[in-house]
PDB file of C-alpha atoms and ligand atoms in Angstrom:
ATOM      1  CA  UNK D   1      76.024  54.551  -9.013  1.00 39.00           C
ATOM      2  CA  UNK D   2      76.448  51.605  -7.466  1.00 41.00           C
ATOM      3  CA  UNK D   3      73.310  49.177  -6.220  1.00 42.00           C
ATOM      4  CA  UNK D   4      73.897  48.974  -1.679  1.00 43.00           C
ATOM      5  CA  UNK D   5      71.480  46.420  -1.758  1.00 44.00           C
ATOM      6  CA  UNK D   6      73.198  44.376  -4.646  1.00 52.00           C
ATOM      7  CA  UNK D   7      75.843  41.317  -3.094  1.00 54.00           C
ATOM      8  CA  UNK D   8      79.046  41.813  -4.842  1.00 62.00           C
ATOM      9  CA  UNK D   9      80.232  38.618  -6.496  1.00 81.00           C
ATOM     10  CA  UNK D  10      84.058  37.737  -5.932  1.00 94.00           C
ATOM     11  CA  UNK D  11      85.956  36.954  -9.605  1.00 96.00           C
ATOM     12  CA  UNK D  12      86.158  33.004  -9.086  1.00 97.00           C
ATOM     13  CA  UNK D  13      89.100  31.325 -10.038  1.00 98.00           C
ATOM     14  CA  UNK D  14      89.801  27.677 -10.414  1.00 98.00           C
ATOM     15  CA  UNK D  15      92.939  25.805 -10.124  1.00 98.00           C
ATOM     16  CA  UNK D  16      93.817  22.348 -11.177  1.00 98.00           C
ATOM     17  CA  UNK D  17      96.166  19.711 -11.870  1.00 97.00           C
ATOM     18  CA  UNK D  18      97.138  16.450 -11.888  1.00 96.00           C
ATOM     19  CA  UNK D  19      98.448  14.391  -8.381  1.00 96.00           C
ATOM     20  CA  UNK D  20     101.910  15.802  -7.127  1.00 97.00           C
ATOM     21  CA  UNK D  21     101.760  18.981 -10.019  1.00 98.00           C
ATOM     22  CA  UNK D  22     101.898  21.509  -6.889  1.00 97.00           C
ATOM     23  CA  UNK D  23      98.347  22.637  -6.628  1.00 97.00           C
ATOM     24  CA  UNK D  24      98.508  23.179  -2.816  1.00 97.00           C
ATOM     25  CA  UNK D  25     101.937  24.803  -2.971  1.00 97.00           C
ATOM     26  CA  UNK D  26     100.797  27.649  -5.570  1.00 98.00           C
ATOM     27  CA  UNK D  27      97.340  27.829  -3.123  1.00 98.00           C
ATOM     28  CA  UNK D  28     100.087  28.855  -0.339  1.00 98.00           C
ATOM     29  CA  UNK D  29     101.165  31.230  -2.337  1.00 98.00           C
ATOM     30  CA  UNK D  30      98.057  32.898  -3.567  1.00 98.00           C
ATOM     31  CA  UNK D  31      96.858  32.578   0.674  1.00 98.00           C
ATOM     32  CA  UNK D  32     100.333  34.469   1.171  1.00 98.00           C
ATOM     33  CA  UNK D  33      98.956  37.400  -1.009  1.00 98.00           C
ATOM     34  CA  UNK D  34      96.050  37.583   1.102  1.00 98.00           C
ATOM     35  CA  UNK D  35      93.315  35.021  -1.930  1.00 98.00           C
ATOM     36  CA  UNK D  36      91.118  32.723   0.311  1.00 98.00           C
ATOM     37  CA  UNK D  37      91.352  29.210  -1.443  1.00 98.00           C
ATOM     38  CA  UNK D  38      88.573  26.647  -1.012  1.00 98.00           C
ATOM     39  CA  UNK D  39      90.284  23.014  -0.976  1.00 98.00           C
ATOM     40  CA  UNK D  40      87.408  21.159  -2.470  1.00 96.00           C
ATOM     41  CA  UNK D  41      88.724  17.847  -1.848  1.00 93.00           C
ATOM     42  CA  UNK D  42      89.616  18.559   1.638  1.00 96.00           C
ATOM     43  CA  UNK D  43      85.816  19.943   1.886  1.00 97.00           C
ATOM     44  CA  UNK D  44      84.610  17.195   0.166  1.00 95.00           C
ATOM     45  CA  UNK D  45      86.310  14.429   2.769  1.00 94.00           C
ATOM     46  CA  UNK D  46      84.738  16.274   5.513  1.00 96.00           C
ATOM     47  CA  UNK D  47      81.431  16.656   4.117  1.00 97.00           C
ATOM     48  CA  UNK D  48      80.841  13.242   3.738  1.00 96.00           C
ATOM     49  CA  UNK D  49      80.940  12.965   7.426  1.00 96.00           C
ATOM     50  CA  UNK D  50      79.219  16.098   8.570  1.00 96.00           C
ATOM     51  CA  UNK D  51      76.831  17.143   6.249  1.00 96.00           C
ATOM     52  CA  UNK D  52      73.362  14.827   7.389  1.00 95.00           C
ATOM     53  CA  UNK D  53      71.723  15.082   4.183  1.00 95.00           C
ATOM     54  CA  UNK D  54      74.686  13.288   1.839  1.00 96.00           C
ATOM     55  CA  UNK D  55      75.097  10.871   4.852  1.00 96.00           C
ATOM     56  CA  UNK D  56      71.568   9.937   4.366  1.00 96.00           C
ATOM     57  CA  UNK D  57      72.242   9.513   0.844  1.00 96.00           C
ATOM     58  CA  UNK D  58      75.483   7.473   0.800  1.00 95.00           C
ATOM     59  CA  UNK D  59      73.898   5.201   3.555  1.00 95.00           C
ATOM     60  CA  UNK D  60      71.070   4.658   0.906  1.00 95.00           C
ATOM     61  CA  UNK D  61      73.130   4.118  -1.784  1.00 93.00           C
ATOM     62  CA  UNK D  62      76.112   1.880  -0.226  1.00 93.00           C
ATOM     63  CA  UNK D  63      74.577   0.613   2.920  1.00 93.00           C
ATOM     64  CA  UNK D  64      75.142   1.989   6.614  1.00 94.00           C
ATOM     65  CA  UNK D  65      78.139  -0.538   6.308  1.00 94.00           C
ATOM     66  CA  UNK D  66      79.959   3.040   4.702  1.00 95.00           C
ATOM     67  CA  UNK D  67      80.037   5.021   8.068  1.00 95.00           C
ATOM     68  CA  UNK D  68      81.675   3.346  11.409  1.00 95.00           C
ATOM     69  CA  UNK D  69      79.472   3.396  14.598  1.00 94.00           C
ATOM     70  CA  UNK D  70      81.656   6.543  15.414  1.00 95.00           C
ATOM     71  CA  UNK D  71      79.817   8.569  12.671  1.00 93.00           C
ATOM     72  CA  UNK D  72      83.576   8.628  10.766  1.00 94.00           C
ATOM     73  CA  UNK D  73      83.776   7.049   7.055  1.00 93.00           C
ATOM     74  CA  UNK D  74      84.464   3.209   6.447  1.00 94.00           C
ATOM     75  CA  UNK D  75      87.421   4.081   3.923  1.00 90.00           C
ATOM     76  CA  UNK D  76      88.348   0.299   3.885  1.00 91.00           C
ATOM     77  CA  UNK D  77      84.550  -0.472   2.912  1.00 92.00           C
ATOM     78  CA  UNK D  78      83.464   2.307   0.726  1.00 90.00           C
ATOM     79  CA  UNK D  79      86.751   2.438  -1.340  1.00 86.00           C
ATOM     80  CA  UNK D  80      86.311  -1.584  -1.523  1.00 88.00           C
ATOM     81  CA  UNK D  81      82.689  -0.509  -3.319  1.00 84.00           C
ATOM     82  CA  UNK D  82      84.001   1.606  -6.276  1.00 83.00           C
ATOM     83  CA  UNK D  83      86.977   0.023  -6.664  1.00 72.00           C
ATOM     84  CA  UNK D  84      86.928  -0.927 -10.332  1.00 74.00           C
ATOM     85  CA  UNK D  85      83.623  -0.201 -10.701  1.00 82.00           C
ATOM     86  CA  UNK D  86      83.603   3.460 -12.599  1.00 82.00           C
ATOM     87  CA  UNK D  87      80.208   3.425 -12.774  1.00 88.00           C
ATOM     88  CA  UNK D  88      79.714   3.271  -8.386  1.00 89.00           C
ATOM     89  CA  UNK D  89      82.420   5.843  -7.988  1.00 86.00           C
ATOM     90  CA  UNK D  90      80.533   7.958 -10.544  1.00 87.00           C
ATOM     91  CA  UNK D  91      77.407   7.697  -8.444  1.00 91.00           C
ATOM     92  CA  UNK D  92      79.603   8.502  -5.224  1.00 92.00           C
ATOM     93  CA  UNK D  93      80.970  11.546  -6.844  1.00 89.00           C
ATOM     94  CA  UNK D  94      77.240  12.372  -8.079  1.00 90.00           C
ATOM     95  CA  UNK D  95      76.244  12.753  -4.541  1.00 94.00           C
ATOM     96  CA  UNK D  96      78.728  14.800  -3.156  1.00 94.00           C
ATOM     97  CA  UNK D  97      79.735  16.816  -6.302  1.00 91.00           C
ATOM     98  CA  UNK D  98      76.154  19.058  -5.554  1.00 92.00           C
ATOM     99  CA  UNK D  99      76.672  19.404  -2.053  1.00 94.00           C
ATOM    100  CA  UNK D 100      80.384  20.539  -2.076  1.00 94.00           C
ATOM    101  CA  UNK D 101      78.904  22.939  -5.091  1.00 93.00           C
ATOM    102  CA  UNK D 102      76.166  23.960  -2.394  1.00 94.00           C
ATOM    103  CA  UNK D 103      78.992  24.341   0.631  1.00 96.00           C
ATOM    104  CA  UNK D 104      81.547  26.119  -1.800  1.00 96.00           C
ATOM    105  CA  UNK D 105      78.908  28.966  -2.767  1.00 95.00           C
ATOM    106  CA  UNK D 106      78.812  29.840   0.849  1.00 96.00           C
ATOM    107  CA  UNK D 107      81.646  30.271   1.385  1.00 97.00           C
ATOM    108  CA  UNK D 108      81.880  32.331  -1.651  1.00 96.00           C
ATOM    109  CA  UNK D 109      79.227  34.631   0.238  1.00 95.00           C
ATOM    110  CA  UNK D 110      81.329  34.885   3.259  1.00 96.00           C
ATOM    111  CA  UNK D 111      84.532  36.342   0.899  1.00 96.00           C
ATOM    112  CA  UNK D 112      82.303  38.421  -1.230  1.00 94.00           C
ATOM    113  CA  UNK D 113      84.841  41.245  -0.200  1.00 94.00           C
ATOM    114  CA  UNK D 114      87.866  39.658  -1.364  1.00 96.00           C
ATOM    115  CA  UNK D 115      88.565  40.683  -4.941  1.00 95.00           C
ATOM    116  CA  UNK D 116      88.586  36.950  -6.036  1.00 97.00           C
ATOM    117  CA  UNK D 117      88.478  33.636  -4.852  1.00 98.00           C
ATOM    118  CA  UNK D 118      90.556  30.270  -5.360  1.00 98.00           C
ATOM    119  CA  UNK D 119      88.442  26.926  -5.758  1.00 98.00           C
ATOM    120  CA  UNK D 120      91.147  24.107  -5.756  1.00 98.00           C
ATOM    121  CA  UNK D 121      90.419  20.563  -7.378  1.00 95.00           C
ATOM    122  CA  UNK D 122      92.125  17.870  -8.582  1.00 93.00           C
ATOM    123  CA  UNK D 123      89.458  17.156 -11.103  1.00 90.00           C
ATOM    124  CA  UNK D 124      87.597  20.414 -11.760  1.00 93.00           C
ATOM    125  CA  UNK D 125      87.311  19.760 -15.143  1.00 93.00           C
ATOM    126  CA  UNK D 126      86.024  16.309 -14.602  1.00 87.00           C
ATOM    127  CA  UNK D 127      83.291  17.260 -12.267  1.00 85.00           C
ATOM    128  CA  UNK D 128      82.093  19.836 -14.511  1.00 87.00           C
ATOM    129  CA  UNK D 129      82.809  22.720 -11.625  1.00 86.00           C
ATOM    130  CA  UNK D 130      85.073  24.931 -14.334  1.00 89.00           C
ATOM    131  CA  UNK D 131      81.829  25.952 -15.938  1.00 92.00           C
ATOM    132  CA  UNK D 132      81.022  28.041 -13.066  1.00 91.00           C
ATOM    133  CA  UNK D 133      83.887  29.515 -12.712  1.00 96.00           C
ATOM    134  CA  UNK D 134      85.011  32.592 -13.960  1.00 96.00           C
ATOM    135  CA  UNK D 135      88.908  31.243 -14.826  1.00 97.00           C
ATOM    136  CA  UNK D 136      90.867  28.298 -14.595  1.00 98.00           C
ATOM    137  CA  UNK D 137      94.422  27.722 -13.943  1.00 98.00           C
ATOM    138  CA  UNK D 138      96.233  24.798 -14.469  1.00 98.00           C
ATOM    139  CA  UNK D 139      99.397  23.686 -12.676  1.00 98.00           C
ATOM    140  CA  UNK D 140     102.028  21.563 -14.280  1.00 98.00           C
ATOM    141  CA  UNK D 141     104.860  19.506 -14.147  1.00 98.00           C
ATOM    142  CA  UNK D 142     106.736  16.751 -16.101  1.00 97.00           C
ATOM    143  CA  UNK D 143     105.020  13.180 -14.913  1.00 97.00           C
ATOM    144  CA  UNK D 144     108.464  11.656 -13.797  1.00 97.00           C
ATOM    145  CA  UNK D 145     108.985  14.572 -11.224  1.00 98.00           C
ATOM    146  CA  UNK D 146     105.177  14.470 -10.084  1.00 98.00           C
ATOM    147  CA  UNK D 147     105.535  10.753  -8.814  1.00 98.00           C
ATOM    148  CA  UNK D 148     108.411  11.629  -7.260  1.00 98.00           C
ATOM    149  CA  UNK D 149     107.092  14.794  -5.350  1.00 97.00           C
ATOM    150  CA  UNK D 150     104.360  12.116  -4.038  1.00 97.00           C
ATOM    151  CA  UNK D 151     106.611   9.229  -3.262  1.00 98.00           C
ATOM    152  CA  UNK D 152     108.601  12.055  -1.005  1.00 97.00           C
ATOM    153  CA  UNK D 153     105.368  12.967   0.555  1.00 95.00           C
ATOM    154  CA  UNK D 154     103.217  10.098   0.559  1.00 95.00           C
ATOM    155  CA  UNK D 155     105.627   7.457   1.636  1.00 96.00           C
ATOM    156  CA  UNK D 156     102.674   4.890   1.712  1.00 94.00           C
ATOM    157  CA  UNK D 157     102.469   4.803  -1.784  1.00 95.00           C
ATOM    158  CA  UNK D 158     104.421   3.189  -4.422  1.00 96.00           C
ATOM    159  CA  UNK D 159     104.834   4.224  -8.066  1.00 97.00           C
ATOM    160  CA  UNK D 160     102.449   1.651  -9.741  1.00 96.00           C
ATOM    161  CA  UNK D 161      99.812   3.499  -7.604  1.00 93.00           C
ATOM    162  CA  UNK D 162     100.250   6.716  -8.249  1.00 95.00           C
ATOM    163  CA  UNK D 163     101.019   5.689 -12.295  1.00 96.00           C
ATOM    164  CA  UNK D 164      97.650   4.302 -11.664  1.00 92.00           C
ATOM    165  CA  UNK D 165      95.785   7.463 -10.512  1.00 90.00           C
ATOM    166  CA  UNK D 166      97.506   9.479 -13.297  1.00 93.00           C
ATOM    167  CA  UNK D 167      96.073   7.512 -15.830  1.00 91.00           C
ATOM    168  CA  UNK D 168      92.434   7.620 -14.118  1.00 85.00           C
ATOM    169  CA  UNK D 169      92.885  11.716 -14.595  1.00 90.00           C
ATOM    170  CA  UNK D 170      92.274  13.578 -17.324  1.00 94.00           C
ATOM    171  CA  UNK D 171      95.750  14.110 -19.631  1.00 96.00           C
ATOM    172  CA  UNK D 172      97.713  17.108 -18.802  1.00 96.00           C
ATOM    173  CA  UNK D 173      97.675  18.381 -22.211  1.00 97.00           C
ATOM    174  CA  UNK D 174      94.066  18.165 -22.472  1.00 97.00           C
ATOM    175  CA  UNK D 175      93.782  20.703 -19.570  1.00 98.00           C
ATOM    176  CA  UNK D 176      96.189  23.218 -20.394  1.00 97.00           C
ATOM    177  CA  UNK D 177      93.860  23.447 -23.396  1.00 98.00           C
ATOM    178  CA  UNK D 178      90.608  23.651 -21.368  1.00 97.00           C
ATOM    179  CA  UNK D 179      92.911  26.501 -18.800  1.00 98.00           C
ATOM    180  CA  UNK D 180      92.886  29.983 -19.480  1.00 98.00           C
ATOM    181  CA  UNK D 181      96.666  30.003 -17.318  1.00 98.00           C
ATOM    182  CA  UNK D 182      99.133  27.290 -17.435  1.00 98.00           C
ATOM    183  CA  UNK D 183     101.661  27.169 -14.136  1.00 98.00           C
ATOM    184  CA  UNK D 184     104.808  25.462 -15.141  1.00 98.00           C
ATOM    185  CA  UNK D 185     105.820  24.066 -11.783  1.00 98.00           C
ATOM    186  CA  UNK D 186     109.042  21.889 -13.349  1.00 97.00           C
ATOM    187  CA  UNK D 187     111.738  23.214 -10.309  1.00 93.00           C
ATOM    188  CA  UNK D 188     113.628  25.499 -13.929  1.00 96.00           C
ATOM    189  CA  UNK D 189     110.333  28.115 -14.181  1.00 97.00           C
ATOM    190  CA  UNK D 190     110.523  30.344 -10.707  1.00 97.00           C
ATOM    191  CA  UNK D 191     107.219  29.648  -9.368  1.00 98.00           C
ATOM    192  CA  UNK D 192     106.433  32.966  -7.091  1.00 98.00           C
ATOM    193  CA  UNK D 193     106.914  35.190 -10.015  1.00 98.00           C
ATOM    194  CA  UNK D 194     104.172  33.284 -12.274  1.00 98.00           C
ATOM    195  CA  UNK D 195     101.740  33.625  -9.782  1.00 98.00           C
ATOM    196  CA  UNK D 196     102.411  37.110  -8.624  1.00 98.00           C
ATOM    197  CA  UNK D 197     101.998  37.928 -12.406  1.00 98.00           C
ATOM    198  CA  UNK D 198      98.659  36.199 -11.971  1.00 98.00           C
ATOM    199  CA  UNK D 199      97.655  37.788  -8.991  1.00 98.00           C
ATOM    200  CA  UNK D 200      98.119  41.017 -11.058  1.00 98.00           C
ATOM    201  CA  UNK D 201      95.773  39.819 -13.641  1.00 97.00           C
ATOM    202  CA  UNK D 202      93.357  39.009 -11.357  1.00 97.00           C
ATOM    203  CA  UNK D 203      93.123  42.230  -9.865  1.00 96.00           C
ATOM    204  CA  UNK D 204      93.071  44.211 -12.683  1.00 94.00           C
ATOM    205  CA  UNK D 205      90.025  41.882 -13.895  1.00 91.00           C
ATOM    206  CA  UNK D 206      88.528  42.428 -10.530  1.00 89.00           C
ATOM    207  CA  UNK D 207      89.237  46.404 -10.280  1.00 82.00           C
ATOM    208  CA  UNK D 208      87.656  46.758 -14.226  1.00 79.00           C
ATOM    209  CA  UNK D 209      84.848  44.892 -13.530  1.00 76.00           C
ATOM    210  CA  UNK D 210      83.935  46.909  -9.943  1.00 72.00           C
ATOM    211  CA  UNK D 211      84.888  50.055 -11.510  1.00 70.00           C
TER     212      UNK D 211
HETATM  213  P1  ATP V   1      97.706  16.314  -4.876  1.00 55.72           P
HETATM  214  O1  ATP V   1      96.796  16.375  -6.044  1.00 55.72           O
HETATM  215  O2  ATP V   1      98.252  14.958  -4.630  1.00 55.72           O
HETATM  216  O3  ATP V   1      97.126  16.926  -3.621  1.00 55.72           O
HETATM  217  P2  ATP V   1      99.232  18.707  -5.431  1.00 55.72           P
HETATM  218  O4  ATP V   1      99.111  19.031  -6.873  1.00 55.72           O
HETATM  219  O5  ATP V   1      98.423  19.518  -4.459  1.00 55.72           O
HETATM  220  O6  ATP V   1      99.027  17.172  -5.226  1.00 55.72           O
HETATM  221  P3  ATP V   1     101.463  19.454  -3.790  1.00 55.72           P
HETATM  222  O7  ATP V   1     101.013  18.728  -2.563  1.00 55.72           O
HETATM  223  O8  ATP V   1     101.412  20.927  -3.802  1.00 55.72           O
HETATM  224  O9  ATP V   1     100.767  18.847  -5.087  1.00 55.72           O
HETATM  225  O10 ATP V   1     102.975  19.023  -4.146  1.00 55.72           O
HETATM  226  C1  ATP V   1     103.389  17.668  -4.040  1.00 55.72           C
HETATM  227  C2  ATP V   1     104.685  17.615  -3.216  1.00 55.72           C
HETATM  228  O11 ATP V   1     105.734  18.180  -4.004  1.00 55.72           O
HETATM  229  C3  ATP V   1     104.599  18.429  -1.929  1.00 55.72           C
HETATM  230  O12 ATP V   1     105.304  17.765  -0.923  1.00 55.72           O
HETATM  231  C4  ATP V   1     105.264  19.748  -2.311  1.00 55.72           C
HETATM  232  O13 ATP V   1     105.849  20.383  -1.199  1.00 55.72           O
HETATM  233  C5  ATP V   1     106.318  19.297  -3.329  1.00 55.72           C
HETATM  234  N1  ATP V   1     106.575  20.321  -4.361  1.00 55.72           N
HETATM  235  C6  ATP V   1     105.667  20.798  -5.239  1.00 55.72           C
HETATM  236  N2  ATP V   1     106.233  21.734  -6.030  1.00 55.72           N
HETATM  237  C7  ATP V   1     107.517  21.843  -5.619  1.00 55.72           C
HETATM  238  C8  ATP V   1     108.621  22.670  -6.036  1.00 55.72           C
HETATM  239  N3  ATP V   1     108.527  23.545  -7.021  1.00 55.72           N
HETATM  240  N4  ATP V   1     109.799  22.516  -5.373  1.00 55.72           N
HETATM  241  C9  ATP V   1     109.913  21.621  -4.366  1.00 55.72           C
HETATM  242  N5  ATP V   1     108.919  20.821  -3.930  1.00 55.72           N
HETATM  243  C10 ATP V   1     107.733  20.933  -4.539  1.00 55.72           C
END
């Protein structure tokens, strides 16, 4: 019999890959079949403006310099502060790492009815965020076709740049090893029918764990 008073607990289900892989365009597809998908870097970006207690802390840490009088981030300034310096970004991303974790559980509440939940991440597997989830997917694609997806998108951005964020992530072999699913995203795989298959799996996981 089954416990009223007990909260039921979503499957959670991470997805990752490197820049221009096609993260957000599998998310569409998983929102198409009805899966809620948390962008944490999206959440992350607005956090840092909105949520008072990791304002406090990045004023603390980086001076108020980091937020303009408006109350919206000094990207110029606080990018200019970790710039080269791994060890300030890694005490940026140790601040907002928790609270995102804090802001994503929430919301995990709030879809406890859906039969399992998306977290999207560039670097789940470098924050540490896959260990709390319950599978990860990652999403890839050869590297020459990435950087030209984000050229396309981003026009802003040249290829030495994006060359230089690849290299700052973690390999893409080293996280299809860490991933419990691999989406091949080259334009030759059909995308929709990997991800329906996954959807499937998902459900089943979902349906044998409620049962
Ligand atoms: P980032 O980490 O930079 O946010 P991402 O992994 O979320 O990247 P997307 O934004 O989904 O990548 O994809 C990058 C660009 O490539 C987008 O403009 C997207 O529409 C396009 N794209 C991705 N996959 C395909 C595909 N299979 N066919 C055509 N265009 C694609």
């Amino acid at each position: 019999m089954s416990n009223s008073s007990a909260v039921a607990h979503p499957l959670q289900v991470g997805i990752t890959g490197g820049i221009g892989s096609g993260k957000s365009l599998v998310c569409s597809i998983f929102k198409a079949l009805g899966i809620p998908v948390y962008d944490a870097d999206s959440h992350a970006k607005e956090l840092m403006t909105t949520d008072g207690i990791l304002v406090q802390q990045i004023k603390k840490e980086f001076g108020e310099l980091s937020f303009h009088e408006d109350g919206s981030l000094n990207r110029g300034y606080l990018s200019k502060a970790v710039f080269n310096d791994v060890d300030k970004l890694e005490r940026l991303n140790r601040l907002v790492h928790p609270r995102v974790g804090e802001d994503y559980a929430r919301w995990v509440n709030q879809n406890a009815n859906s039969p399992y939940v998306l977290k999207e991440a560039a670097l789940l597997f470098e924050a540490g965020s896959h260990q709390t989830l319950d599978k990860v997917m990652v999403v890839v694609a050869p590297e020459a076709l990435r950087i030209e997806r984000v050229l396309q998108r981003d026009p802003q951005r040249t290829t030495e740049q994006i060359k230089a964020i690849i290299r700052n992530q973690m390999p893409e072999e080293e996280k299809m090893k860490r991933a419990d699913h691999v989406i091949v995203n080259n334009e030759t795989e059909l995308l929709i029918p990997q991800v329906v298959a996954l959807h499937h799996q998902f459900l089943s996981a979902t349906a044998s764990s409620r049962s």
